[in-house]
PDB file of C-alpha atoms in Angstrom:
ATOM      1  CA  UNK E 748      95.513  99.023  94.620  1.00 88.00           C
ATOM      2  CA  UNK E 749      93.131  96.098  92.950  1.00 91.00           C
ATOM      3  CA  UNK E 750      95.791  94.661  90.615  1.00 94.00           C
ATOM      4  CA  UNK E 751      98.169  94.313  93.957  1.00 95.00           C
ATOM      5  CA  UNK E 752      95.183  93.019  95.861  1.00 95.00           C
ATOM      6  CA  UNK E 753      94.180  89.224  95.692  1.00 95.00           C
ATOM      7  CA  UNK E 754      92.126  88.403  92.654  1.00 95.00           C
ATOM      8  CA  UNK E 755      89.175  86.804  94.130  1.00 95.00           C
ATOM      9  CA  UNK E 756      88.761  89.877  96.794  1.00 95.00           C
ATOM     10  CA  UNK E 757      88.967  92.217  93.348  1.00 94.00           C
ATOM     11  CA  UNK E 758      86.534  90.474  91.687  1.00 94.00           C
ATOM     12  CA  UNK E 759      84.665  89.390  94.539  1.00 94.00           C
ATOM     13  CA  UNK E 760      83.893  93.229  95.529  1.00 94.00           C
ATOM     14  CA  UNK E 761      83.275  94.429  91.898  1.00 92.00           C
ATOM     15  CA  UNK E 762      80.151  91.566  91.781  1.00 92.00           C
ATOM     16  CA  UNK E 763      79.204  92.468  95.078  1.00 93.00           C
ATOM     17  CA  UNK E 764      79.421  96.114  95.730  1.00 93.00           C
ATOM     18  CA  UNK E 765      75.766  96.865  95.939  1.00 94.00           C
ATOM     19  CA  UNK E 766      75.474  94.593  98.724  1.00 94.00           C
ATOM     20  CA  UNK E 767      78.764  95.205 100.938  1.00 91.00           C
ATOM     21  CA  UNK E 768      78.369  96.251 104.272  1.00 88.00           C
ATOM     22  CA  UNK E 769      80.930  98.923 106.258  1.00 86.00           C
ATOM     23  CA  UNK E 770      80.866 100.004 109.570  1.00 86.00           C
ATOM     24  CA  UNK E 771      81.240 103.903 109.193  1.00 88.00           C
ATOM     25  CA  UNK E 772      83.841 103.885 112.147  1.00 89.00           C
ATOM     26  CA  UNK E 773      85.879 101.958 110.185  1.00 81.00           C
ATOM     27  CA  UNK E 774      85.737 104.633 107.687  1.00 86.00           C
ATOM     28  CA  UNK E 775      87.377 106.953 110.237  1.00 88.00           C
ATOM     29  CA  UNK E 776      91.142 106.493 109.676  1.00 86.00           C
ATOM     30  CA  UNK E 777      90.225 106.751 105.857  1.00 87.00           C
ATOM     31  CA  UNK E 778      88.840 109.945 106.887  1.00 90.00           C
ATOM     32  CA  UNK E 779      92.104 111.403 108.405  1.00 88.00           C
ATOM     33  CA  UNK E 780      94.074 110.147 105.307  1.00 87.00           C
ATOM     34  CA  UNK E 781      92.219 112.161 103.035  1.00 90.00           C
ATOM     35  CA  UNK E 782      92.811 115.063 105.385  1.00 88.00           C
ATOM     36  CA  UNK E 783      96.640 114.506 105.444  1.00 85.00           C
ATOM     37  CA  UNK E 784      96.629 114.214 101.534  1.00 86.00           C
ATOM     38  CA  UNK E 785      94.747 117.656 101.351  1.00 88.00           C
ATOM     39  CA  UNK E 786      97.913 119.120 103.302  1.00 85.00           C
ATOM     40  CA  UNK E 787     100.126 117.327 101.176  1.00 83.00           C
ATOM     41  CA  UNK E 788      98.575 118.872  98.383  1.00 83.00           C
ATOM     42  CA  UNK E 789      99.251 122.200  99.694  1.00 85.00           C
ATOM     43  CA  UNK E 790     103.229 121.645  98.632  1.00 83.00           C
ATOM     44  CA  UNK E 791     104.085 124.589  96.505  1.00 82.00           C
ATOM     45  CA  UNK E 792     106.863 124.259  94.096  1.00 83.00           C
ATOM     46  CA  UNK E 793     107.181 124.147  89.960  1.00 85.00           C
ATOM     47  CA  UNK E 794     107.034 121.261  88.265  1.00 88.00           C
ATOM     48  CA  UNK E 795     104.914 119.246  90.848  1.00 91.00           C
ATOM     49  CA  UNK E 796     102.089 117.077  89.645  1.00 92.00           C
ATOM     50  CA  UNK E 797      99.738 116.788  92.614  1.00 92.00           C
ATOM     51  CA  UNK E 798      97.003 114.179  92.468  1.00 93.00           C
ATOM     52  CA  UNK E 799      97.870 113.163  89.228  1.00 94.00           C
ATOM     53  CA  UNK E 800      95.733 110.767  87.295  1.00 95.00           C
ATOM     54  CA  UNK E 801      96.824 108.564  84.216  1.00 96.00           C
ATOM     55  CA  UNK E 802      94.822 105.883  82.189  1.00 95.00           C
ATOM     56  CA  UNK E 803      96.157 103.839  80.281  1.00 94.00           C
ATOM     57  CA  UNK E 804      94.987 102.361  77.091  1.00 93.00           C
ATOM     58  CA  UNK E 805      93.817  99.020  76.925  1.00 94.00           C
ATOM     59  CA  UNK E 806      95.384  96.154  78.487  1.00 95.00           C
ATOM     60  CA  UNK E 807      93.419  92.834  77.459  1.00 94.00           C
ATOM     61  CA  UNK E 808      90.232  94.368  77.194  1.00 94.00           C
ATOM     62  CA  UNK E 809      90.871  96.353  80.273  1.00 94.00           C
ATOM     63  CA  UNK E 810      91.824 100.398  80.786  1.00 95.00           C
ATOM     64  CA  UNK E 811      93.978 101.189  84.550  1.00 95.00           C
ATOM     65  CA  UNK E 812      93.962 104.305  86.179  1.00 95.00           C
ATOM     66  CA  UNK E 813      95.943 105.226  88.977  1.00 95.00           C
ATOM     67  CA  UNK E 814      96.884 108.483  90.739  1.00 95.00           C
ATOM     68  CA  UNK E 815      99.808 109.301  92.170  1.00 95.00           C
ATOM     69  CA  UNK E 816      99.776 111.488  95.469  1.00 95.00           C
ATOM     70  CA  UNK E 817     102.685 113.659  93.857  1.00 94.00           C
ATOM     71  CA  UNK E 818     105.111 113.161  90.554  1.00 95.00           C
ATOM     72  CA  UNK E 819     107.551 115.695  91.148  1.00 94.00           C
ATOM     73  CA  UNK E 820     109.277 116.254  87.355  1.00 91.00           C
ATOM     74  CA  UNK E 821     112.080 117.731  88.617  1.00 80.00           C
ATOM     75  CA  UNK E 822     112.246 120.564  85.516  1.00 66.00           C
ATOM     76  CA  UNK E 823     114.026 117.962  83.494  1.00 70.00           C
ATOM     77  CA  UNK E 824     113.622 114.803  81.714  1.00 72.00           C
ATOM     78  CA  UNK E 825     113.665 112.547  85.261  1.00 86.00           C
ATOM     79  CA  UNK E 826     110.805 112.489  87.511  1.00 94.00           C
ATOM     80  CA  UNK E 827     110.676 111.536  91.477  1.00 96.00           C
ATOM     81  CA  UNK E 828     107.215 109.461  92.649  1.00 97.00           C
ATOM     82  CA  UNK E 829     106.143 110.092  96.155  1.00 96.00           C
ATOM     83  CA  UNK E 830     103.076 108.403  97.917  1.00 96.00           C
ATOM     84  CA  UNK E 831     101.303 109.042 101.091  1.00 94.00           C
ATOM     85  CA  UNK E 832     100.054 106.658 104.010  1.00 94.00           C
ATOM     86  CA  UNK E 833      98.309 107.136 107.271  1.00 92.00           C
ATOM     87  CA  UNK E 834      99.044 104.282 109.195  1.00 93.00           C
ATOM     88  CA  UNK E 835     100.533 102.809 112.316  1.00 93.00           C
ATOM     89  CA  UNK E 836     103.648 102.793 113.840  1.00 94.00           C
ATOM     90  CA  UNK E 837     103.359  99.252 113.887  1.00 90.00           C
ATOM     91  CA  UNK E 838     103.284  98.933 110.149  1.00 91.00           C
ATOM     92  CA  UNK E 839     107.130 100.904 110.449  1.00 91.00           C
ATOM     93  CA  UNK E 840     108.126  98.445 112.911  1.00 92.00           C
ATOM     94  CA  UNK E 841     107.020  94.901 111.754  1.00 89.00           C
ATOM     95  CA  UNK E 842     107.780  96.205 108.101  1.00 89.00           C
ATOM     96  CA  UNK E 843     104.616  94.035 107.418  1.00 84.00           C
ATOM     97  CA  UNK E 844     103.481  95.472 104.143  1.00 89.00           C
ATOM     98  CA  UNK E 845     106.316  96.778 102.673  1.00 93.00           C
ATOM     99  CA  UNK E 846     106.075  94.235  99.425  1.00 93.00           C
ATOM    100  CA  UNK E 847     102.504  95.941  98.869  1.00 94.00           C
ATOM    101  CA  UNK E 848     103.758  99.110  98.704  1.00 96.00           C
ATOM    102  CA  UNK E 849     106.502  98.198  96.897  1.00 97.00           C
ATOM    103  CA  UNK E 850     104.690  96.810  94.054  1.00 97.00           C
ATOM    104  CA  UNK E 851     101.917 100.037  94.444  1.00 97.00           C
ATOM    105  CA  UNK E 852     104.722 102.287  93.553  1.00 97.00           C
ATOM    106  CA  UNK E 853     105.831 100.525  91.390  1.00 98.00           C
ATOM    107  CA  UNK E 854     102.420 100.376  89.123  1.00 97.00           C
ATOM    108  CA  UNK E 855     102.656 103.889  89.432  1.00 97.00           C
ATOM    109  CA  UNK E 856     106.135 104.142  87.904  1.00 97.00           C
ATOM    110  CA  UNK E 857     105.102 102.260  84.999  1.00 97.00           C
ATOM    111  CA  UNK E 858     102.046 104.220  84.272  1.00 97.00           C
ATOM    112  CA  UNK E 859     104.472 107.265  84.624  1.00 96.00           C
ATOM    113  CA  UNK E 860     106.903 106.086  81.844  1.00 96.00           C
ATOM    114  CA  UNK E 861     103.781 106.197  80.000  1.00 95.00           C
ATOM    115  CA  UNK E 862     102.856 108.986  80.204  1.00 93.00           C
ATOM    116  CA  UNK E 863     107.128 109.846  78.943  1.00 92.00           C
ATOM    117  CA  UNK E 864     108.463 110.317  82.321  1.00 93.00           C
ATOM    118  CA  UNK E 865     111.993 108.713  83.418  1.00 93.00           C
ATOM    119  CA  UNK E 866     111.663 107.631  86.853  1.00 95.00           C
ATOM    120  CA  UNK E 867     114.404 108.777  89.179  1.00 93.00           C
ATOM    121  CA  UNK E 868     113.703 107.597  92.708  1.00 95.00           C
ATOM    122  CA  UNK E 869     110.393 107.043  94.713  1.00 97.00           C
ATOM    123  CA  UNK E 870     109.114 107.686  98.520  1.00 96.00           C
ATOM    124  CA  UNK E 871     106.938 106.782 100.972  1.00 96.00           C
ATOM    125  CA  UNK E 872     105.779 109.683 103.449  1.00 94.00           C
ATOM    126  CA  UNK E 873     104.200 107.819 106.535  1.00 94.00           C
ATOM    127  CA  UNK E 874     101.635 109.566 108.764  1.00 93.00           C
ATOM    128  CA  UNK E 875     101.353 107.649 111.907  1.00 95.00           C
ATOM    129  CA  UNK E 876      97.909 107.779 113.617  1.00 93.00           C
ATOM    130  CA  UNK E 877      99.078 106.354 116.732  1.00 94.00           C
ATOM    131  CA  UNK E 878     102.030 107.490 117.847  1.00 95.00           C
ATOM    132  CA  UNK E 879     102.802 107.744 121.338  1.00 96.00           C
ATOM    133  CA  UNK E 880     106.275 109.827 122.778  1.00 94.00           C
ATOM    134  CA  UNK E 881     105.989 107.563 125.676  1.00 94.00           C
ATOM    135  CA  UNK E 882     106.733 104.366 123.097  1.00 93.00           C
ATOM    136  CA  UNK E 883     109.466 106.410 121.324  1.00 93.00           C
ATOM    137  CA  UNK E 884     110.858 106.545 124.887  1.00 93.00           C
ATOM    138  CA  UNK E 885     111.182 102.743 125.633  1.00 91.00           C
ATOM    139  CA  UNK E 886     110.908 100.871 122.257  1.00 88.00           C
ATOM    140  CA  UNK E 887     113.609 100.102 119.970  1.00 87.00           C
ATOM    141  CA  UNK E 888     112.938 100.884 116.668  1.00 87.00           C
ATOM    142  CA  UNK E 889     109.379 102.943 117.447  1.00 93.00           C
ATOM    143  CA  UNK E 890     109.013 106.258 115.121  1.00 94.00           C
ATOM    144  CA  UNK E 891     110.534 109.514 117.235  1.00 95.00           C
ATOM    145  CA  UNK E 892     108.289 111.389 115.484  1.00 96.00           C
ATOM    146  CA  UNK E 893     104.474 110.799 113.868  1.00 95.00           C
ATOM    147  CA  UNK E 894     105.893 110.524 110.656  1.00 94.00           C
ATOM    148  CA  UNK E 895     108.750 108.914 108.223  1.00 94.00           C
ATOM    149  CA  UNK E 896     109.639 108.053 104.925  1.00 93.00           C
ATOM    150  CA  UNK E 897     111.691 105.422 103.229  1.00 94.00           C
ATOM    151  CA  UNK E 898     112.442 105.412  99.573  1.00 96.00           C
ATOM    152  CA  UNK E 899     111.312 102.458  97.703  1.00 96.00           C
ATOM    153  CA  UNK E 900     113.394 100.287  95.181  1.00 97.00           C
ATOM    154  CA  UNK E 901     112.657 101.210  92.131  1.00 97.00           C
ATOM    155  CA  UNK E 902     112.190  98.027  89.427  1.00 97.00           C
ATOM    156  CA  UNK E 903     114.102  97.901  86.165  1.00 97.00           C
ATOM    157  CA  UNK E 904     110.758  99.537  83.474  1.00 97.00           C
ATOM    158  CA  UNK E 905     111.126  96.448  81.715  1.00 98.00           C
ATOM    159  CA  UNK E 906     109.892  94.405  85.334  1.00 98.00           C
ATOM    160  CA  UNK E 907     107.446  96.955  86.056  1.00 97.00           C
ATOM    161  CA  UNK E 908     105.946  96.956  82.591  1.00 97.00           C
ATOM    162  CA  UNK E 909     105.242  93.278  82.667  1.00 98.00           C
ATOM    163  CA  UNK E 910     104.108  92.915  85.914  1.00 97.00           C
ATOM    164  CA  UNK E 911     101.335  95.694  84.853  1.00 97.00           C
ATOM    165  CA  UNK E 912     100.365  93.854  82.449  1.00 97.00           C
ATOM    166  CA  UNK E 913     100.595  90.264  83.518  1.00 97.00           C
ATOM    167  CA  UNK E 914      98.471  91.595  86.567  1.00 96.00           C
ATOM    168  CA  UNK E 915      95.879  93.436  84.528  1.00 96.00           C
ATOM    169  CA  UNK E 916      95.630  89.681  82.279  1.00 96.00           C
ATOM    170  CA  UNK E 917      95.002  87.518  85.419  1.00 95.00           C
ATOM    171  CA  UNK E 918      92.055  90.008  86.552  1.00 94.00           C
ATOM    172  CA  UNK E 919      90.439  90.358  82.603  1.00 94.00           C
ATOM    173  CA  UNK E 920      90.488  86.540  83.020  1.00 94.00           C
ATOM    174  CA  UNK E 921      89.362  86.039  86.835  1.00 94.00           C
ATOM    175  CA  UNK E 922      86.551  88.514  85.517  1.00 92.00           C
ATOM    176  CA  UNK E 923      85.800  86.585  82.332  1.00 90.00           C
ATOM    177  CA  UNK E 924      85.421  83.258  84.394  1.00 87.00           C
ATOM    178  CA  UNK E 925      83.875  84.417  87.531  1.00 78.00           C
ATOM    179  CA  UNK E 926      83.496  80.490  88.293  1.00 82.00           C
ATOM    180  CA  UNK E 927      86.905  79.797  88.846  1.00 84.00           C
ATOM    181  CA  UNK E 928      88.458  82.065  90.590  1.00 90.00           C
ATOM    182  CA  UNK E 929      92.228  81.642  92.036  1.00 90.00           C
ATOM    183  CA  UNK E 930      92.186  80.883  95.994  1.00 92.00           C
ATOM    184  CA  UNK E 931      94.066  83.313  98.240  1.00 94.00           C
ATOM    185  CA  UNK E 932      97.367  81.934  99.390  1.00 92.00           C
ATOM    186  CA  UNK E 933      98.727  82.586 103.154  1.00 91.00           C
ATOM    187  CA  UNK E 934     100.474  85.409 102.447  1.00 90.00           C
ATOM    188  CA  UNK E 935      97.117  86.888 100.697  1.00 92.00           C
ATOM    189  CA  UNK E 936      95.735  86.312 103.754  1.00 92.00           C
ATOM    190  CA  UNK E 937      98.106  87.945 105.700  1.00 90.00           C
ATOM    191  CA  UNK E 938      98.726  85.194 107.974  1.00 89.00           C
ATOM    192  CA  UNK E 939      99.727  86.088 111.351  1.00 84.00           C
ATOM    193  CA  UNK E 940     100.434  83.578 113.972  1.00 85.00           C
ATOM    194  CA  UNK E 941      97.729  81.171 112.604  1.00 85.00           C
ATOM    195  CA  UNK E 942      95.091  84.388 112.331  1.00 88.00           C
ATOM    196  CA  UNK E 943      94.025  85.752 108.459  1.00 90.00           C
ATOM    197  CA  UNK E 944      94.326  89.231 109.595  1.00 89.00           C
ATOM    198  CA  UNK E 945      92.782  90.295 106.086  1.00 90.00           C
ATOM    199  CA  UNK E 946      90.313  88.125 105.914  1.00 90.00           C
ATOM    200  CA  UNK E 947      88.840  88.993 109.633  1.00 86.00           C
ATOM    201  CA  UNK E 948      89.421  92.567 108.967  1.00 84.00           C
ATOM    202  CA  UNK E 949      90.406  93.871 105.747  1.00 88.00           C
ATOM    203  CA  UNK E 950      88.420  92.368 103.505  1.00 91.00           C
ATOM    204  CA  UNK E 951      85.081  93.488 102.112  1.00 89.00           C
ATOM    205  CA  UNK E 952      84.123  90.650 100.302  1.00 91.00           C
ATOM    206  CA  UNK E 953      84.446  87.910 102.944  1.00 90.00           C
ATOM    207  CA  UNK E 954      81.255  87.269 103.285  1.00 90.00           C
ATOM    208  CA  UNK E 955      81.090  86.157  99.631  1.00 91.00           C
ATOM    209  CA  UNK E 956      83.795  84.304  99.501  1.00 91.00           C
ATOM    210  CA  UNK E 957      83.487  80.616  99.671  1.00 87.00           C
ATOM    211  CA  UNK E 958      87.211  80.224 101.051  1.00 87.00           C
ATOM    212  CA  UNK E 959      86.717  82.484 103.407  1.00 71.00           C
ATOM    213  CA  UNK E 960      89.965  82.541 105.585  1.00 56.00           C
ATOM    214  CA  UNK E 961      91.237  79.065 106.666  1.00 53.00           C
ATOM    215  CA  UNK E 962      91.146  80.399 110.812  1.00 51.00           C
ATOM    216  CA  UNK E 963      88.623  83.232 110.693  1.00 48.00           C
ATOM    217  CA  UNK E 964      85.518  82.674 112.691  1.00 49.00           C
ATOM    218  CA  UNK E 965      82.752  81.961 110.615  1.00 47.00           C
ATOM    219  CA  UNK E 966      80.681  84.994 112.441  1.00 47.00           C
ATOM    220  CA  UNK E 967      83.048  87.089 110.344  1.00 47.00           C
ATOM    221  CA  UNK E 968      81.401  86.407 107.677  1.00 44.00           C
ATOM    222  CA  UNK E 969      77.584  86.031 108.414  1.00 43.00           C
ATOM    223  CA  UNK E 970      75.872  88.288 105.794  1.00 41.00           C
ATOM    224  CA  UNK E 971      72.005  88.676 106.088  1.00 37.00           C
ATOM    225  CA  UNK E 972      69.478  89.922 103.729  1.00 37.00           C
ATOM    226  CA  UNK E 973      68.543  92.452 106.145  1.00 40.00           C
ATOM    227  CA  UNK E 974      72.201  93.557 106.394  1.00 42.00           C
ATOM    228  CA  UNK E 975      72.377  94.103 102.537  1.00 39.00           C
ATOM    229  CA  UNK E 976      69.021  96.023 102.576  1.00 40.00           C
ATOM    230  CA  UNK E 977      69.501  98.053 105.251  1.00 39.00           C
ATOM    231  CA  UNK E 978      71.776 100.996 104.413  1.00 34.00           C
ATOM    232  CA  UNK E 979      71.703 102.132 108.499  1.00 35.00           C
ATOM    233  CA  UNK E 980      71.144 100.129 111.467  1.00 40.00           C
ATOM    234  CA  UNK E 981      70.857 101.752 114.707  1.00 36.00           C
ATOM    235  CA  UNK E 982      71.652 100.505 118.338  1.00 36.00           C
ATOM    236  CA  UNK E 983      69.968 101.332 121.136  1.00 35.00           C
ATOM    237  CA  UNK E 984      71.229 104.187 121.875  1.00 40.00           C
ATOM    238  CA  UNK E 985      70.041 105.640 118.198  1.00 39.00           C
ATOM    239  CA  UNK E 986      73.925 106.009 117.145  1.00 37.00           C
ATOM    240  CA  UNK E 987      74.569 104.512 113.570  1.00 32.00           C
ATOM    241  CA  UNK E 988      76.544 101.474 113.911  1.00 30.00           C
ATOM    242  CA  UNK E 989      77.128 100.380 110.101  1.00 30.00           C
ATOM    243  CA  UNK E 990      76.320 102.536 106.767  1.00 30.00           C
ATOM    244  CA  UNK E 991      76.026 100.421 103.404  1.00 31.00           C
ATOM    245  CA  UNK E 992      78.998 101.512 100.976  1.00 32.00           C
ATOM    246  CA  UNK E 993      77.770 103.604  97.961  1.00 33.00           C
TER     247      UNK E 993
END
């Protein structure tokens, strides 16, 4: 998930991870998804790689590890990739990060051939967090159910392979030359009717980033002292309000 993310929020949150800030309700949703892959895991049948890790070796200076939720091999020489989400209905609907997950999987399939494996076909199983049967009832296109899946195209190894590395290069360098690091474009941003949804919400290293979201409020990005010390601050009412990320 780094080399698909923007460079400057990879490097960014690898200089500053001592010092970054979460809201633990925000770590709530994250929470359920590690529930749902614990089910997942439960899937019984031969052949089945569950949780399975691979490293590669060294890609400009540079090792990358990934894990795929399950790499089914099928009993043969072919292999099938398939990757979990919790996440909204919306995300089904709007088909808004599709790409990403496009290019995730992909990273995945070319750390599987690898490891030796001949990709067959990869999918997407989609846990939706807030699905409502009254929606289902009147919107076109809303999930029946709280889940689907939709297989993903699957890139010739030659494509995959390059964009691996060509994506591991531009981070060894961004890393190297911490300086001059590549601005986010719009889509980085995840532009939205004039709003960078990622940068107001999704991003842990907005507030030290120096571009910081072309229309995100500048109180998105306020980031005290006290803040980075503090690893709970409590409200009034003595409930935790933020943790500090370990």
């Amino acid at each position: 998930t780094e080399l698909i993310a923007p460079v400057q929020q990879t490097v960014l949150s690898r200089r500053h991870w001592d010092h970054i800030v979460e809201d633990a309700s925000d770590r709530l949703w994250a929470l359920m998804g590690t529930a749902a892959h614990m089910v997942a895991e439960l899937w019984d049948k031969p052949g089945v790689l569950k949780e399975h890790n691979i490293v590669t070796e060294e890609i400009a200076g540079l090792r990358v590890t990934g894990t795929i939720d399950a790499l089914d091999t099928n009993d043969d020489a072919e292999a099938d990739i398939y990757d979990y989400k919790m996440t909204s209905c919306w995300t089904i609907i709007k088909q808004n990060r599709m790409e990403d997950y496009e290019r995730q999987v992909n990273l995945y399939a070319a750390l599987a051939r690898r490891e030796g494996h001949l990709v067959r076909k990869a999918m997407i199983l989609y846990f939706l967090r807030d699905h409502s049967a009254a929606q289902a009832w009147k919107t076109d296109g809303y999930p029946d159910i709280p889940a689907a899946w939709d297989y993903v195209n699957i890139w010739d190894a030659a494509i995959a392979e390059d964009y691996l590395q060509d994506r591991v290069r531009v981070v060894a360098d961004a890393l190297q030359h911490p300086g001059d690091l590549p601005l986010c474009s719009r889509n980085d941003r995840w532009n939205r009717a004039g709003a960078d949804v990622r940068c107001r919400k999704y991003c842990n290293a907005r507030p030290f980033c120096k571009q910081k979201g072309i229309t995100a409020p500048e109180s998105a990005f306020v980031a005290t002292a006290a803040a980075c010390e503090t690893t709970t601050q409590r409200s009034t009412n003595g409930k935790s309000s933020s943790v500090r990320s370990s």
